[in-house]
Coordinates of C-alpha atoms in Angstrom, one line a residue:
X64 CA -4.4 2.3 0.1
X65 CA -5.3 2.5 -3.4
X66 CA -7.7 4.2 -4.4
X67 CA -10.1 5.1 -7.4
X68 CA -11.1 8.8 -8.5
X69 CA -14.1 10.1 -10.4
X70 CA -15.4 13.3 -11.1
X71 CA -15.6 13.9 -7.6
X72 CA -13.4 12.8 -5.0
X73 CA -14.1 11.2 -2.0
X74 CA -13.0 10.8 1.1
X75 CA -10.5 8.0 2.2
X76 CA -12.4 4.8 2.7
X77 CA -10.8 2.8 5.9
X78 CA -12.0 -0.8 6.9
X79 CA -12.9 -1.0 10.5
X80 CA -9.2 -1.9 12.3
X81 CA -6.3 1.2 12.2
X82 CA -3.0 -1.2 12.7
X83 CA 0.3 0.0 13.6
X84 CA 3.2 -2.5 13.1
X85 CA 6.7 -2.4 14.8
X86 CA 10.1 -2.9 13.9
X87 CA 13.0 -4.1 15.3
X88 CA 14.5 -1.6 17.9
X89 CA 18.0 -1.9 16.6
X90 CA 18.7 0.4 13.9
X91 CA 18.5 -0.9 10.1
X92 CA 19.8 0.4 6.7
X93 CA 16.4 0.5 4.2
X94 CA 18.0 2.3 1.8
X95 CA 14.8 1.2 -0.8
X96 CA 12.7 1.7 1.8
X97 CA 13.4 5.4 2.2
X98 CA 14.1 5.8 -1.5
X99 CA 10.3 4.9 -2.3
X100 CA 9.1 6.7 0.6
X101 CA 11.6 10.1 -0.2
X102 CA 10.1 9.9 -4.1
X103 CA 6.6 9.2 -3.1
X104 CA 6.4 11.8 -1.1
X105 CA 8.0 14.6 -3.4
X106 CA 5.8 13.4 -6.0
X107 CA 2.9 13.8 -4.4
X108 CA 4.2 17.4 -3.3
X109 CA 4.7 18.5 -6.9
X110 CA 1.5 17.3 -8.3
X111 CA -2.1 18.8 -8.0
X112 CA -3.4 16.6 -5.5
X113 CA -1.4 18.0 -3.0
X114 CA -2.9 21.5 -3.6
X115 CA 0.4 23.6 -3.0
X116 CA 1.8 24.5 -6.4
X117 CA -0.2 27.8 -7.9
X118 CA 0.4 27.0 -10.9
X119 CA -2.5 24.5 -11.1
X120 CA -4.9 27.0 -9.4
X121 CA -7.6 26.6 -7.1
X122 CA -11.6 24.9 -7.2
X123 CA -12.7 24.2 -10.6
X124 CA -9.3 24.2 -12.0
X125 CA -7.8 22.2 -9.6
X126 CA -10.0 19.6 -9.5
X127 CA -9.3 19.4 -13.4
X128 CA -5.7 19.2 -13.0
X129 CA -6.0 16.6 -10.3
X130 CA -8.8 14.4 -13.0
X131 CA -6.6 14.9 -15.6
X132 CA -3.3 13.9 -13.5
X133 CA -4.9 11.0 -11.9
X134 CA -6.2 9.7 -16.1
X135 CA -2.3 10.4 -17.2
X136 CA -0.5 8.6 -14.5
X137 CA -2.9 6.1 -13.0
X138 CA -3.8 2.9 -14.0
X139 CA -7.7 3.2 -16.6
X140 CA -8.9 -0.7 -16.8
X141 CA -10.6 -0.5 -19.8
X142 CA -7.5 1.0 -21.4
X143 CA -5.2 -0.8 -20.1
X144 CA -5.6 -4.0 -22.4
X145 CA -5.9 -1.7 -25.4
X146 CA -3.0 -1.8 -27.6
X147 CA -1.3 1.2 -26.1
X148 CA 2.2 1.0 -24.4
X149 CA 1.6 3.5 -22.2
X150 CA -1.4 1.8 -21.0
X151 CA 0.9 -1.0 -19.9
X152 CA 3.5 1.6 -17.6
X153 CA 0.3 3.0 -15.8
X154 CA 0.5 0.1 -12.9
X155 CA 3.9 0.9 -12.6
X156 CA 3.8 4.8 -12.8
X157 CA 0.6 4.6 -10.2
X158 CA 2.4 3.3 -7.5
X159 CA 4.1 6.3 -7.1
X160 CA 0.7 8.1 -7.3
X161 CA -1.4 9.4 -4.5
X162 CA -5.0 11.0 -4.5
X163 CA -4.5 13.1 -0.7
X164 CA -2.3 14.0 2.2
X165 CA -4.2 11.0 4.3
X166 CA -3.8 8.6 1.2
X167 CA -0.1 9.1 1.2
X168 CA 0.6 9.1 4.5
X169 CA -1.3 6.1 5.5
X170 CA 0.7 4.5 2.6
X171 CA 3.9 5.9 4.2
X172 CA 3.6 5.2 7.4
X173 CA 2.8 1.4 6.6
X174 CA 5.5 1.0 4.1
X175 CA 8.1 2.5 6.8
X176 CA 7.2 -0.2 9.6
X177 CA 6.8 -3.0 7.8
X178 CA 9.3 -2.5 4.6
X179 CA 12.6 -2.0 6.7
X180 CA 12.9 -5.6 8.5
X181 CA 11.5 -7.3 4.9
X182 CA 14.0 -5.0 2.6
X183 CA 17.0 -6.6 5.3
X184 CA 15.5 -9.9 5.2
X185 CA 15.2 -9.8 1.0
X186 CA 18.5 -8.3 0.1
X187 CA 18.1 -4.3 -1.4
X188 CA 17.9 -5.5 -5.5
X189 CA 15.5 -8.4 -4.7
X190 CA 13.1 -6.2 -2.4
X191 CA 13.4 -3.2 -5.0
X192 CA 11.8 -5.8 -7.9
X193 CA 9.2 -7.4 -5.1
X194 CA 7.9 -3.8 -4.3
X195 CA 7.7 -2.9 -8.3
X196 CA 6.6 -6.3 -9.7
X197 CA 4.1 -6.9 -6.9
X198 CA 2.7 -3.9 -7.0
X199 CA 2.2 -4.0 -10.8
X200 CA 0.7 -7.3 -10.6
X201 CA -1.8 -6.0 -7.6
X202 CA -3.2 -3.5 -9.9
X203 CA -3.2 -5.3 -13.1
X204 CA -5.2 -8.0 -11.1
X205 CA -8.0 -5.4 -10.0
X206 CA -8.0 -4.0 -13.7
X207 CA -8.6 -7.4 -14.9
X208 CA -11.3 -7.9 -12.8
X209 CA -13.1 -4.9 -13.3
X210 CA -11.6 -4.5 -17.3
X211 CA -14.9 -2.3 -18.2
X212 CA -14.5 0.7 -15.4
X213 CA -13.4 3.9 -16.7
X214 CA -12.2 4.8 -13.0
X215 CA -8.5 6.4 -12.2
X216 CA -6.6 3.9 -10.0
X217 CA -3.6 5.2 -8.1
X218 CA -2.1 4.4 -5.3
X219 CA 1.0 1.9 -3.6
X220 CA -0.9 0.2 -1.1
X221 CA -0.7 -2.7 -3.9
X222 CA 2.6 -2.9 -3.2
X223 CA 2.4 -2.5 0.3
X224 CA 0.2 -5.1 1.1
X225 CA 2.7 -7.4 -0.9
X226 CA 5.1 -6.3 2.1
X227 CA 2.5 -7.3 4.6
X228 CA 2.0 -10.7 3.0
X229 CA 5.6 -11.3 2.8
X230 CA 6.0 -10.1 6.7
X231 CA 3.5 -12.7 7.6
X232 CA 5.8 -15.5 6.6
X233 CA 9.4 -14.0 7.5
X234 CA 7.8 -12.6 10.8
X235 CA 4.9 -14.5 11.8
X236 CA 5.8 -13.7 16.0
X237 CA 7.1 -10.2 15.6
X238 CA 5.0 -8.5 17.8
X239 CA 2.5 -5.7 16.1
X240 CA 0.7 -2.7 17.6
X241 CA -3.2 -2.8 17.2
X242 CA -5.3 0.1 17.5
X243 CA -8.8 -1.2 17.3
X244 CA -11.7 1.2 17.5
X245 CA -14.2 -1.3 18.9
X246 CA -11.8 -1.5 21.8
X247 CA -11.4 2.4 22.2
X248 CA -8.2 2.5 20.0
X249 CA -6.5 1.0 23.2
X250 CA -3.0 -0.1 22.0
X251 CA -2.6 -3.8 22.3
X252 CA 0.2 -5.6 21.1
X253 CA 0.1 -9.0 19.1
X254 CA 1.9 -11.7 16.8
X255 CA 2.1 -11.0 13.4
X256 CA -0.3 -13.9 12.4
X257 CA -2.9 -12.5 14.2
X258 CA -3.2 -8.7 13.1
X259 CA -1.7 -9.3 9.4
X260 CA -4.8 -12.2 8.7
X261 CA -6.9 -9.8 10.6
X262 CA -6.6 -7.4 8.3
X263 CA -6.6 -9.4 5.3
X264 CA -9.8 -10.3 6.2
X265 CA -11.4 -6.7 6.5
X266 CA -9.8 -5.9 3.4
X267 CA -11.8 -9.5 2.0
X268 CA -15.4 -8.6 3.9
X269 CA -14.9 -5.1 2.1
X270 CA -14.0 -5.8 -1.4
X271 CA -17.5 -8.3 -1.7
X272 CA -19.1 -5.1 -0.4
X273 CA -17.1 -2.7 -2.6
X274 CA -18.3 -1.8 -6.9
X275 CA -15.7 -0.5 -9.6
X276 CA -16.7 3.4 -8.5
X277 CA -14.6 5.9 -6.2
X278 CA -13.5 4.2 -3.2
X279 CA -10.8 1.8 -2.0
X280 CA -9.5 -1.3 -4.4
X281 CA -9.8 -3.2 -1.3
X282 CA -9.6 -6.7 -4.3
X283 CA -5.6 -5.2 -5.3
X284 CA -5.1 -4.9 -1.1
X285 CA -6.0 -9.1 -1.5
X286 CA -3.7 -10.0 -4.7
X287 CA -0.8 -8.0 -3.3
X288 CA -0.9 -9.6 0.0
X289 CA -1.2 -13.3 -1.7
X290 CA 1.1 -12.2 -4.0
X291 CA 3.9 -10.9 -1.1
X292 CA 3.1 -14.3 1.0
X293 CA 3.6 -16.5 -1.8
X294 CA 6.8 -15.1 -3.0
X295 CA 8.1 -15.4 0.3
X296 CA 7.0 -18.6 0.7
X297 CA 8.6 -20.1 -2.7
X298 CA 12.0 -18.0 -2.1
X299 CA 12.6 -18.2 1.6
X300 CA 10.5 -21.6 3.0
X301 CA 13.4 -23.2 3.1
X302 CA 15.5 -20.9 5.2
X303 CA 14.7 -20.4 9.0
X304 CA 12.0 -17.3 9.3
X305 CA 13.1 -14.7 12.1
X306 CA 10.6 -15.2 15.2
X307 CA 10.0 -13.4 17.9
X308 CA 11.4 -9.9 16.8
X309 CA 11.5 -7.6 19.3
X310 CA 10.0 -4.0 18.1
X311 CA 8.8 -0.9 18.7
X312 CA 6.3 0.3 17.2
X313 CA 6.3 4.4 15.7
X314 CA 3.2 6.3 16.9
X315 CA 0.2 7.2 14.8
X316 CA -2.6 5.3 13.2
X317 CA -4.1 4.6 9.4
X318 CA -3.8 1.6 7.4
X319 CA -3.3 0.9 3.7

């Protein structure tokens, strides 16, 4: 997910719905895929949020280091339209930003089911550009709507729900894993145009719910899955979409 950081920082705001989506159970090359996920997570390692290098120390002065890592490297909307050009890289260095160990993984784990089948399906060059343009574009669209907040915005889940949009359209029958807590997390397995729209939805009931302070930027979730269906739809509605996809989906539960 993305998320926005103050002088405190919170907990990891979910919508109601943890989905797990499959893959295919025949083995696929993602070399992207595993690049952004190998990079991510080393980032994140070597930083302050992850709270393991001494050299940023501990309370006070590592909640510093993590404010003032979070202002360098994430994305400030009412900075970002200054006249600054390093104001303009910060949607595109906070991608590989992430506030916790729960942020990241959730991110991970979502980009790893759903990225490997769309990387295939896109070609490795044009999936590389999807992930980095959409994800630009997801978080230049929530600065833009909220151009006066002076909150840190980090995170890749822009980019990952671009994946998700684009998944609708090339897999709309793939069959997805659905751990719903209204249901006792019981593990139920649906079409892709049922849990993906699902959880477009949550991610719509919660932005009208949601301000410009520390939370979740459930409105870049939105743009980034619009933006990830449409591009699909403009470059592959032509072509015939892959149906019913057999998968398996990877244990474990969290959302983007």
């Amino acid at each position: 997910m993305i998320r926005n950081w103050s002088k405190s920082v919170r907990g990891t705001v979910t919508a109601v719905g943890a989905l797990v989506g499959g893959r295919s159970s025949r083995r696929r090359a993602a070399p992207v895929t595993y690049t952004l996920i190998t990079l991510c997570c080393l980032l994140f390692l070597i930083s302050p949020a992850a709270g393991l290098n001494p050299v940023y120390g501990t309370g006070e002065e590592l909640l510093a280091a993590q404010r003032a890592y979070f202002r360098r490297w994430g994305v400030i909307p009412a900075e970002l339209f200054e006249d600054s050009p390093g104001s303009a890289l910060t949607p595109a260095t906070a991608l590989f930003v992430h506030g916790s160990w729960v942020h990241l993984l959730g991110n991970m784990l979502f980009l790893y089911v759903f990225g490997a089948m769309t990387e295939e399906r896109m070609g490795r060059l044009q999936f590389a550009l999807f992930y980095l343009g959409c994800g630009y574009l997801a978080l230049l669209g929530y600065a833009g709507a909220n151009a006066h907040s002076q909150e840190s915005l980090v995170g890749a889940s822009g980019a990952i729900s671009a994946i998700l949009g684009a998944f609708l359209f090339l897999f709309p029958r793939a069959r997805v894993t659905s751990l719903l807590p209204f249901l006792f997390f019981l593990p139920l397995r649906f079409p892709a145009w049922v849990v993906l729209p699902f959880w477009a939805a949550l991610q719509w009931m919660a932005a009208g719910r949601a301000g410009d302070g520390p939370g979740v930027a459930y409105l870049a979730h939105l743009v980034g899955f619009g933006l990830g269906f449409a591009f699909a739809w403009v470059r592959f509605g032509r072509t015939t979409r892959v149906g019913g996809v057999p998968v398996a989906a990877p244990e474990g539960e969290n959302q983007p």
